[in-house]
Amino acid sequence: MLFQSMWNQAREKTPNQNRSHEVQNYQQMLQVLNYIITHAPPYMNNDNLAGVPMIGLFQYAIPTISGYALFIDPEVNTMLKKVLDVWGTFLSSSESVSVLDTSSTGWFGPEAIHKLNTTGNIGGTRYGFDELYICDRNAPYYGFQSWDAFFTRSFRENIRPVASPDDDSVIANACESRPLLLPGM
């Protein structure tokens, strides 16, 4: 009931906005969730995207009275955790490598590999993706066995030594990442 009410309230909030491309009811939501948890996310050239695809599913309806009530409900969150756990299992499986290709939406496609290569500037030296990370560009999927293996990839030996590992006053970034500024923030 709250799911359906959430989408109804979102439409009422902005009645002149075309929402035909967005989820309209809980049956459609279940179909989209089923698709999401059985597919790895493709590369998308959009610097404003962050988080999991489920955010796109719910984003316009969450800031409603019903959306708020729905997402603070512990039972709903327990069920959503189960959905995320199933998706996590899929992303760790060999079936998830389908997006690790050279197509325009593949993580080794021209735009994606360009972005991956531009992050390889260390101490003034530019490194390519395959120079930074343990992978094999000649192997299928660069040798990664799953989408998760690609996104939790290991650096090659000595490529990113930890600065002052015995000095607790030095903070080291725990992952290779970059800050993201969303519009309006």
mmCIF file with all atom_site columns, C-alpha atoms in Angstrom:
data_model
loop_
_atom_site.group_PDB
_atom_site.id
_atom_site.type_symbol
_atom_site.label_atom_id
_atom_site.label_alt_id
_atom_site.label_comp_id
_atom_site.label_asym_id
_atom_site.label_entity_id
_atom_site.label_seq_id
_atom_site.pdbx_PDB_ins_code
_atom_site.Cartn_x
_atom_site.Cartn_y
_atom_site.Cartn_z
_atom_site.occupancy
_atom_site.B_iso_or_equiv
_atom_site.pdbx_formal_charge
_atom_site.auth_seq_id
_atom_site.auth_comp_id
_atom_site.auth_asym_id
_atom_site.auth_atom_id
_atom_site.pdbx_PDB_model_num
ATOM 1   C CA . MET A 1 1   ? 0.000  0.000   0.000   1.00 0.00 ? 1   MET A CA 1
ATOM 2   C CA . LEU A 1 2   ? 2.779  2.442   0.912   1.00 0.00 ? 2   LEU A CA 1
ATOM 3   C CA . PHE A 1 3   ? 4.677  1.698   -2.301  1.00 0.00 ? 3   PHE A CA 1
ATOM 4   C CA . GLN A 1 4   ? 1.651  2.512   -4.444  1.00 0.00 ? 4   GLN A CA 1
ATOM 5   C CA . SER A 1 5   ? 0.792  5.536   -2.304  1.00 0.00 ? 5   SER A CA 1
ATOM 6   C CA . MET A 1 6   ? 4.379  6.787   -2.661  1.00 0.00 ? 6   MET A CA 1
ATOM 7   C CA . TRP A 1 7   ? 4.163  6.858   -6.474  1.00 0.00 ? 7   TRP A CA 1
ATOM 8   C CA . ASN A 1 8   ? 0.672  8.380   -6.418  1.00 0.00 ? 8   ASN A CA 1
ATOM 9   C CA . GLN A 1 9   ? 1.899  11.166  -4.118  1.00 0.00 ? 9   GLN A CA 1
ATOM 10  C CA . ALA A 1 10  ? 4.917  11.826  -6.340  1.00 0.00 ? 10  ALA A CA 1
ATOM 11  C CA . ARG A 1 11  ? 2.629  12.251  -9.363  1.00 0.00 ? 11  ARG A CA 1
ATOM 12  C CA . GLU A 1 12  ? 0.329  14.553  -7.363  1.00 0.00 ? 12  GLU A CA 1
ATOM 13  C CA . LYS A 1 13  ? 3.318  16.624  -6.235  1.00 0.00 ? 13  LYS A CA 1
ATOM 14  C CA . THR A 1 14  ? 4.306  17.415  -9.837  1.00 0.00 ? 14  THR A CA 1
ATOM 15  C CA . PRO A 1 15  ? 1.187  16.783  -11.935 1.00 0.00 ? 15  PRO A CA 1
ATOM 16  C CA . ASN A 1 16  ? 2.536  18.469  -15.086 1.00 0.00 ? 16  ASN A CA 1
ATOM 17  C CA . GLN A 1 17  ? 5.776  16.487  -15.172 1.00 0.00 ? 17  GLN A CA 1
ATOM 18  C CA . ASN A 1 18  ? 5.862  13.569  -17.594 1.00 0.00 ? 18  ASN A CA 1
ATOM 19  C CA . ARG A 1 19  ? 6.631  10.507  -15.472 1.00 0.00 ? 19  ARG A CA 1
ATOM 20  C CA . SER A 1 20  ? 5.648  7.885   -18.055 1.00 0.00 ? 20  SER A CA 1
ATOM 21  C CA . HIS A 1 21  ? 9.257  6.616   -18.167 1.00 0.00 ? 21  HIS A CA 1
ATOM 22  C CA . GLU A 1 22  ? 9.308  6.022   -14.399 1.00 0.00 ? 22  GLU A CA 1
ATOM 23  C CA . VAL A 1 23  ? 7.872  3.225   -12.295 1.00 0.00 ? 23  VAL A CA 1
ATOM 24  C CA . GLN A 1 24  ? 4.137  3.694   -11.779 1.00 0.00 ? 24  GLN A CA 1
ATOM 25  C CA . ASN A 1 25  ? 3.155  0.892   -9.402  1.00 0.00 ? 25  ASN A CA 1
ATOM 26  C CA . TYR A 1 26  ? 4.501  -1.877  -7.190  1.00 0.00 ? 26  TYR A CA 1
ATOM 27  C CA . GLN A 1 27  ? 4.059  -4.598  -9.875  1.00 0.00 ? 27  GLN A CA 1
ATOM 28  C CA . GLN A 1 28  ? 6.278  -2.616  -12.239 1.00 0.00 ? 28  GLN A CA 1
ATOM 29  C CA . MET A 1 29  ? 8.716  -1.998  -9.359  1.00 0.00 ? 29  MET A CA 1
ATOM 30  C CA . LEU A 1 30  ? 9.055  -5.756  -8.807  1.00 0.00 ? 30  LEU A CA 1
ATOM 31  C CA . GLN A 1 31  ? 9.749  -6.306  -12.514 1.00 0.00 ? 31  GLN A CA 1
ATOM 32  C CA . VAL A 1 32  ? 12.445 -3.609  -12.520 1.00 0.00 ? 32  VAL A CA 1
ATOM 33  C CA . LEU A 1 33  ? 14.005 -4.929  -9.299  1.00 0.00 ? 33  LEU A CA 1
ATOM 34  C CA . ASN A 1 34  ? 14.103 -8.408  -10.819 1.00 0.00 ? 34  ASN A CA 1
ATOM 35  C CA . TYR A 1 35  ? 15.921 -7.009  -13.848 1.00 0.00 ? 35  TYR A CA 1
ATOM 36  C CA . ILE A 1 36  ? 18.392 -5.040  -11.723 1.00 0.00 ? 36  ILE A CA 1
ATOM 37  C CA . ILE A 1 37  ? 19.370 -7.976  -9.504  1.00 0.00 ? 37  ILE A CA 1
ATOM 38  C CA . THR A 1 38  ? 20.040 -10.191 -12.537 1.00 0.00 ? 38  THR A CA 1
ATOM 39  C CA . HIS A 1 39  ? 22.242 -7.705  -14.437 1.00 0.00 ? 39  HIS A CA 1
ATOM 40  C CA . ALA A 1 40  ? 25.533 -5.948  -13.778 1.00 0.00 ? 40  ALA A CA 1
ATOM 41  C CA . PRO A 1 41  ? 25.480 -2.177  -14.217 1.00 0.00 ? 41  PRO A CA 1
ATOM 42  C CA . PRO A 1 42  ? 26.817 -1.084  -17.607 1.00 0.00 ? 42  PRO A CA 1
ATOM 43  C CA . TYR A 1 43  ? 29.186 1.833   -18.014 1.00 0.00 ? 43  TYR A CA 1
ATOM 44  C CA . MET A 1 44  ? 27.295 5.105   -18.396 1.00 0.00 ? 44  MET A CA 1
ATOM 45  C CA . ASN A 1 45  ? 29.025 8.340   -19.296 1.00 0.00 ? 45  ASN A CA 1
ATOM 46  C CA . ASN A 1 46  ? 27.283 10.416  -16.650 1.00 0.00 ? 46  ASN A CA 1
ATOM 47  C CA . ASP A 1 47  ? 29.337 12.003  -13.901 1.00 0.00 ? 47  ASP A CA 1
ATOM 48  C CA . ASN A 1 48  ? 26.216 12.762  -11.870 1.00 0.00 ? 48  ASN A CA 1
ATOM 49  C CA . LEU A 1 49  ? 25.302 9.121   -11.225 1.00 0.00 ? 49  LEU A CA 1
ATOM 50  C CA . ALA A 1 50  ? 26.167 7.686   -7.854  1.00 0.00 ? 50  ALA A CA 1
ATOM 51  C CA . GLY A 1 51  ? 24.985 4.727   -5.873  1.00 0.00 ? 51  GLY A CA 1
ATOM 52  C CA . VAL A 1 52  ? 23.097 1.637   -6.876  1.00 0.00 ? 52  VAL A CA 1
ATOM 53  C CA . PRO A 1 53  ? 20.502 1.455   -9.682  1.00 0.00 ? 53  PRO A CA 1
ATOM 54  C CA . MET A 1 54  ? 17.761 1.071   -7.074  1.00 0.00 ? 54  MET A CA 1
ATOM 55  C CA . ILE A 1 55  ? 18.172 4.784   -6.304  1.00 0.00 ? 55  ILE A CA 1
ATOM 56  C CA . GLY A 1 56  ? 16.965 5.564   -9.830  1.00 0.00 ? 56  GLY A CA 1
ATOM 57  C CA . LEU A 1 57  ? 13.976 3.349   -9.243  1.00 0.00 ? 57  LEU A CA 1
ATOM 58  C CA . PHE A 1 58  ? 12.833 5.181   -6.108  1.00 0.00 ? 58  PHE A CA 1
ATOM 59  C CA . GLN A 1 59  ? 14.412 8.640   -6.282  1.00 0.00 ? 59  GLN A CA 1
ATOM 60  C CA . TYR A 1 60  ? 11.425 10.734  -7.302  1.00 0.00 ? 60  TYR A CA 1
ATOM 61  C CA . ALA A 1 61  ? 9.025  8.994   -4.929  1.00 0.00 ? 61  ALA A CA 1
ATOM 62  C CA . ILE A 1 62  ? 11.136 8.783   -1.758  1.00 0.00 ? 62  ILE A CA 1
ATOM 63  C CA . PRO A 1 63  ? 10.567 12.443  -0.734  1.00 0.00 ? 63  PRO A CA 1
ATOM 64  C CA . THR A 1 64  ? 6.835  11.888  -0.206  1.00 0.00 ? 64  THR A CA 1
ATOM 65  C CA . ILE A 1 65  ? 5.010  11.235  3.049   1.00 0.00 ? 65  ILE A CA 1
ATOM 66  C CA . SER A 1 66  ? 4.455  7.604   2.065   1.00 0.00 ? 66  SER A CA 1
ATOM 67  C CA . GLY A 1 67  ? 8.044  7.267   0.811   1.00 0.00 ? 67  GLY A CA 1
ATOM 68  C CA . TYR A 1 68  ? 9.363  8.489   4.122   1.00 0.00 ? 68  TYR A CA 1
ATOM 69  C CA . ALA A 1 69  ? 7.086  6.126   6.067   1.00 0.00 ? 69  ALA A CA 1
ATOM 70  C CA . LEU A 1 70  ? 8.031  3.239   3.786   1.00 0.00 ? 70  LEU A CA 1
ATOM 71  C CA . PHE A 1 71  ? 11.800 3.604   4.015   1.00 0.00 ? 71  PHE A CA 1
ATOM 72  C CA . ILE A 1 72  ? 11.935 4.004   7.800   1.00 0.00 ? 72  ILE A CA 1
ATOM 73  C CA . ASP A 1 73  ? 9.986  0.773   8.242   1.00 0.00 ? 73  ASP A CA 1
ATOM 74  C CA . PRO A 1 74  ? 12.404 -1.890  9.579   1.00 0.00 ? 74  PRO A CA 1
ATOM 75  C CA . GLU A 1 75  ? 10.497 -4.704  7.829   1.00 0.00 ? 75  GLU A CA 1
ATOM 76  C CA . VAL A 1 76  ? 10.778 -2.965  4.457   1.00 0.00 ? 76  VAL A CA 1
ATOM 77  C CA . ASN A 1 77  ? 14.490 -2.366  4.999   1.00 0.00 ? 77  ASN A CA 1
ATOM 78  C CA . THR A 1 78  ? 15.000 -6.007  5.983   1.00 0.00 ? 78  THR A CA 1
ATOM 79  C CA . MET A 1 79  ? 13.378 -7.091  2.716   1.00 0.00 ? 79  MET A CA 1
ATOM 80  C CA . LEU A 1 80  ? 15.371 -4.561  0.682   1.00 0.00 ? 80  LEU A CA 1
ATOM 81  C CA . LYS A 1 81  ? 18.557 -5.870  2.296   1.00 0.00 ? 81  LYS A CA 1
ATOM 82  C CA . LYS A 1 82  ? 17.618 -9.348  1.067   1.00 0.00 ? 82  LYS A CA 1
ATOM 83  C CA . VAL A 1 83  ? 17.196 -7.947  -2.451  1.00 0.00 ? 83  VAL A CA 1
ATOM 84  C CA . LEU A 1 84  ? 20.596 -6.248  -2.242  1.00 0.00 ? 84  LEU A CA 1
ATOM 85  C CA . ASP A 1 85  ? 22.188 -9.443  -0.914  1.00 0.00 ? 85  ASP A CA 1
ATOM 86  C CA . VAL A 1 86  ? 20.846 -11.410 -3.904  1.00 0.00 ? 86  VAL A CA 1
ATOM 87  C CA . TRP A 1 87  ? 22.202 -8.750  -6.245  1.00 0.00 ? 87  TRP A CA 1
ATOM 88  C CA . GLY A 1 88  ? 25.550 -8.865  -4.431  1.00 0.00 ? 88  GLY A CA 1
ATOM 89  C CA . THR A 1 89  ? 25.693 -12.623 -4.967  1.00 0.00 ? 89  THR A CA 1
ATOM 90  C CA . PHE A 1 90  ? 24.990 -12.110 -8.663  1.00 0.00 ? 90  PHE A CA 1
ATOM 91  C CA . LEU A 1 91  ? 27.684 -9.404  -8.974  1.00 0.00 ? 91  LEU A CA 1
ATOM 92  C CA . SER A 1 92  ? 30.203 -11.827 -7.456  1.00 0.00 ? 92  SER A CA 1
ATOM 93  C CA . SER A 1 93  ? 29.302 -14.537 -9.969  1.00 0.00 ? 93  SER A CA 1
ATOM 94  C CA . SER A 1 94  ? 30.863 -15.217 -13.359 1.00 0.00 ? 94  SER A CA 1
ATOM 95  C CA . GLU A 1 95  ? 27.526 -14.303 -14.987 1.00 0.00 ? 95  GLU A CA 1
ATOM 96  C CA . SER A 1 96  ? 28.137 -10.640 -14.107 1.00 0.00 ? 96  SER A CA 1
ATOM 97  C CA . VAL A 1 97  ? 31.106 -10.159 -16.476 1.00 0.00 ? 97  VAL A CA 1
ATOM 98  C CA . SER A 1 98  ? 28.874 -9.421  -19.477 1.00 0.00 ? 98  SER A CA 1
ATOM 99  C CA . VAL A 1 99  ? 29.465 -5.649  -19.088 1.00 0.00 ? 99  VAL A CA 1
ATOM 100 C CA . LEU A 1 100 ? 33.254 -6.048  -18.973 1.00 0.00 ? 100 LEU A CA 1
ATOM 101 C CA . ASP A 1 101 ? 33.580 -5.658  -22.726 1.00 0.00 ? 101 ASP A CA 1
ATOM 102 C CA . THR A 1 102 ? 34.642 -3.051  -25.287 1.00 0.00 ? 102 THR A CA 1
ATOM 103 C CA . SER A 1 103 ? 31.158 -1.930  -26.359 1.00 0.00 ? 103 SER A CA 1
ATOM 104 C CA . SER A 1 104 ? 29.985 1.648   -25.785 1.00 0.00 ? 104 SER A CA 1
ATOM 105 C CA . THR A 1 105 ? 28.365 0.539   -22.517 1.00 0.00 ? 105 THR A CA 1
ATOM 106 C CA . GLY A 1 106 ? 31.162 -1.837  -21.572 1.00 0.00 ? 106 GLY A CA 1
ATOM 107 C CA . TRP A 1 107 ? 33.656 -1.022  -18.838 1.00 0.00 ? 107 TRP A CA 1
ATOM 108 C CA . PHE A 1 108 ? 36.509 -1.487  -21.353 1.00 0.00 ? 108 PHE A CA 1
ATOM 109 C CA . GLY A 1 109 ? 34.805 0.517   -24.120 1.00 0.00 ? 109 GLY A CA 1
ATOM 110 C CA . PRO A 1 110 ? 36.514 3.642   -25.506 1.00 0.00 ? 110 PRO A CA 1
ATOM 111 C CA . GLU A 1 111 ? 34.965 6.193   -23.118 1.00 0.00 ? 111 GLU A CA 1
ATOM 112 C CA . ALA A 1 112 ? 35.204 4.009   -20.025 1.00 0.00 ? 112 ALA A CA 1
ATOM 113 C CA . ILE A 1 113 ? 38.811 2.941   -20.600 1.00 0.00 ? 113 ILE A CA 1
ATOM 114 C CA . HIS A 1 114 ? 39.734 6.593   -21.264 1.00 0.00 ? 114 HIS A CA 1
ATOM 115 C CA . LYS A 1 115 ? 38.302 7.545   -17.867 1.00 0.00 ? 115 LYS A CA 1
ATOM 116 C CA . LEU A 1 116 ? 39.962 4.557   -16.204 1.00 0.00 ? 116 LEU A CA 1
ATOM 117 C CA . ASN A 1 117 ? 43.305 5.530   -17.756 1.00 0.00 ? 117 ASN A CA 1
ATOM 118 C CA . THR A 1 118 ? 43.035 9.190   -16.714 1.00 0.00 ? 118 THR A CA 1
ATOM 119 C CA . THR A 1 119 ? 42.917 8.189   -13.048 1.00 0.00 ? 119 THR A CA 1
ATOM 120 C CA . GLY A 1 120 ? 46.408 6.713   -13.391 1.00 0.00 ? 120 GLY A CA 1
ATOM 121 C CA . ASN A 1 121 ? 48.480 9.822   -12.658 1.00 0.00 ? 121 ASN A CA 1
ATOM 122 C CA . ILE A 1 122 ? 50.685 8.987   -9.672  1.00 0.00 ? 122 ILE A CA 1
ATOM 123 C CA . GLY A 1 123 ? 53.386 11.402  -8.588  1.00 0.00 ? 123 GLY A CA 1
ATOM 124 C CA . GLY A 1 124 ? 53.499 12.962  -12.049 1.00 0.00 ? 124 GLY A CA 1
ATOM 125 C CA . THR A 1 125 ? 53.814 9.606   -13.817 1.00 0.00 ? 125 THR A CA 1
ATOM 126 C CA . ARG A 1 126 ? 50.896 8.474   -15.989 1.00 0.00 ? 126 ARG A CA 1
ATOM 127 C CA . TYR A 1 127 ? 49.980 4.797   -15.846 1.00 0.00 ? 127 TYR A CA 1
ATOM 128 C CA . GLY A 1 128 ? 47.491 2.893   -17.981 1.00 0.00 ? 128 GLY A CA 1
ATOM 129 C CA . PHE A 1 129 ? 44.774 0.799   -16.378 1.00 0.00 ? 129 PHE A CA 1
ATOM 130 C CA . ASP A 1 130 ? 46.622 -2.449  -16.994 1.00 0.00 ? 130 ASP A CA 1
ATOM 131 C CA . GLU A 1 131 ? 49.819 -0.964  -15.546 1.00 0.00 ? 131 GLU A CA 1
ATOM 132 C CA . LEU A 1 132 ? 48.066 0.031   -12.321 1.00 0.00 ? 132 LEU A CA 1
ATOM 133 C CA . TYR A 1 133 ? 45.968 -3.043  -11.643 1.00 0.00 ? 133 TYR A CA 1
ATOM 134 C CA . ILE A 1 134 ? 46.506 -6.764  -11.650 1.00 0.00 ? 134 ILE A CA 1
ATOM 135 C CA . CYS A 1 135 ? 44.777 -7.773  -14.881 1.00 0.00 ? 135 CYS A CA 1
ATOM 136 C CA . ASP A 1 136 ? 45.491 -9.179  -18.332 1.00 0.00 ? 136 ASP A CA 1
ATOM 137 C CA . ARG A 1 137 ? 44.226 -7.050  -21.209 1.00 0.00 ? 137 ARG A CA 1
ATOM 138 C CA . ASN A 1 138 ? 44.549 -10.059 -23.555 1.00 0.00 ? 138 ASN A CA 1
ATOM 139 C CA . ALA A 1 139 ? 42.344 -12.324 -21.449 1.00 0.00 ? 139 ALA A CA 1
ATOM 140 C CA . PRO A 1 140 ? 38.560 -12.323 -21.687 1.00 0.00 ? 140 PRO A CA 1
ATOM 141 C CA . TYR A 1 141 ? 37.195 -9.589  -19.399 1.00 0.00 ? 141 TYR A CA 1
ATOM 142 C CA . TYR A 1 142 ? 40.822 -8.532  -18.705 1.00 0.00 ? 142 TYR A CA 1
ATOM 143 C CA . GLY A 1 143 ? 41.026 -11.636 -16.537 1.00 0.00 ? 143 GLY A CA 1
ATOM 144 C CA . PHE A 1 144 ? 38.376 -10.496 -14.050 1.00 0.00 ? 144 PHE A CA 1
ATOM 145 C CA . GLN A 1 145 ? 36.100 -13.306 -12.935 1.00 0.00 ? 145 GLN A CA 1
ATOM 146 C CA . SER A 1 146 ? 33.147 -11.107 -11.938 1.00 0.00 ? 146 SER A CA 1
ATOM 147 C CA . TRP A 1 147 ? 31.888 -7.511  -11.880 1.00 0.00 ? 147 TRP A CA 1
ATOM 148 C CA . ASP A 1 148 ? 32.833 -7.331  -8.195  1.00 0.00 ? 148 ASP A CA 1
ATOM 149 C CA . ALA A 1 149 ? 36.364 -8.548  -8.944  1.00 0.00 ? 149 ALA A CA 1
ATOM 150 C CA . PHE A 1 150 ? 36.696 -5.691  -11.461 1.00 0.00 ? 150 PHE A CA 1
ATOM 151 C CA . PHE A 1 151 ? 35.414 -3.073  -8.997  1.00 0.00 ? 151 PHE A CA 1
ATOM 152 C CA . THR A 1 152 ? 37.500 -4.345  -6.108  1.00 0.00 ? 152 THR A CA 1
ATOM 153 C CA . ARG A 1 153 ? 40.606 -4.849  -8.212  1.00 0.00 ? 153 ARG A CA 1
ATOM 154 C CA . SER A 1 154 ? 44.058 -5.027  -6.695  1.00 0.00 ? 154 SER A CA 1
ATOM 155 C CA . PHE A 1 155 ? 46.939 -2.695  -7.469  1.00 0.00 ? 155 PHE A CA 1
ATOM 156 C CA . ARG A 1 156 ? 50.125 -4.115  -8.891  1.00 0.00 ? 156 ARG A CA 1
ATOM 157 C CA . GLU A 1 157 ? 52.960 -4.535  -6.398  1.00 0.00 ? 157 GLU A CA 1
ATOM 158 C CA . ASN A 1 158 ? 54.413 -1.228  -5.111  1.00 0.00 ? 158 ASN A CA 1
ATOM 159 C CA . ILE A 1 159 ? 52.202 0.932   -7.335  1.00 0.00 ? 159 ILE A CA 1
ATOM 160 C CA . ARG A 1 160 ? 50.466 2.633   -4.409  1.00 0.00 ? 160 ARG A CA 1
ATOM 161 C CA . PRO A 1 161 ? 52.545 2.257   -1.269  1.00 0.00 ? 161 PRO A CA 1
ATOM 162 C CA . VAL A 1 162 ? 50.791 3.405   1.903   1.00 0.00 ? 162 VAL A CA 1
ATOM 163 C CA . ALA A 1 163 ? 52.263 6.672   3.160   1.00 0.00 ? 163 ALA A CA 1
ATOM 164 C CA . SER A 1 164 ? 53.672 6.398   6.681   1.00 0.00 ? 164 SER A CA 1
ATOM 165 C CA . PRO A 1 165 ? 52.028 3.051   7.553   1.00 0.00 ? 165 PRO A CA 1
ATOM 166 C CA . ASP A 1 166 ? 53.241 3.287   11.168  1.00 0.00 ? 166 ASP A CA 1
ATOM 167 C CA . ASP A 1 167 ? 52.096 6.889   11.744  1.00 0.00 ? 167 ASP A CA 1
ATOM 168 C CA . ASP A 1 168 ? 48.502 7.044   13.052  1.00 0.00 ? 168 ASP A CA 1
ATOM 169 C CA . SER A 1 169 ? 48.335 10.776  12.310  1.00 0.00 ? 169 SER A CA 1
ATOM 170 C CA . VAL A 1 170 ? 48.473 10.102  8.523   1.00 0.00 ? 170 VAL A CA 1
ATOM 171 C CA . ILE A 1 171 ? 45.163 9.299   6.842   1.00 0.00 ? 171 ILE A CA 1
ATOM 172 C CA . ALA A 1 172 ? 45.238 7.005   3.825   1.00 0.00 ? 172 ALA A CA 1
ATOM 173 C CA . ASN A 1 173 ? 42.352 6.674   1.368   1.00 0.00 ? 173 ASN A CA 1
ATOM 174 C CA . ALA A 1 174 ? 41.070 3.121   1.681   1.00 0.00 ? 174 ALA A CA 1
ATOM 175 C CA . CYS A 1 175 ? 40.041 2.894   -1.961  1.00 0.00 ? 175 CYS A CA 1
ATOM 176 C CA . GLU A 1 176 ? 40.772 4.309   -5.383  1.00 0.00 ? 176 GLU A CA 1
ATOM 177 C CA . SER A 1 177 ? 38.004 6.864   -5.676  1.00 0.00 ? 177 SER A CA 1
ATOM 178 C CA . ARG A 1 178 ? 37.210 10.441  -6.464  1.00 0.00 ? 178 ARG A CA 1
ATOM 179 C CA . PRO A 1 179 ? 34.856 12.891  -4.772  1.00 0.00 ? 179 PRO A CA 1
ATOM 180 C CA . LEU A 1 180 ? 31.584 13.490  -6.574  1.00 0.00 ? 180 LEU A CA 1
ATOM 181 C CA . LEU A 1 181 ? 29.696 16.769  -6.445  1.00 0.00 ? 181 LEU A CA 1
ATOM 182 C CA . LEU A 1 182 ? 26.059 16.373  -7.335  1.00 0.00 ? 182 LEU A CA 1
ATOM 183 C CA . PRO A 1 183 ? 24.230 19.312  -8.914  1.00 0.00 ? 183 PRO A CA 1
ATOM 184 C CA . GLY A 1 184 ? 22.728 21.624  -6.302  1.00 0.00 ? 184 GLY A CA 1
ATOM 185 C CA . MET A 1 185 ? 25.073 20.542  -3.526  1.00 0.00 ? 185 MET A CA 1
#
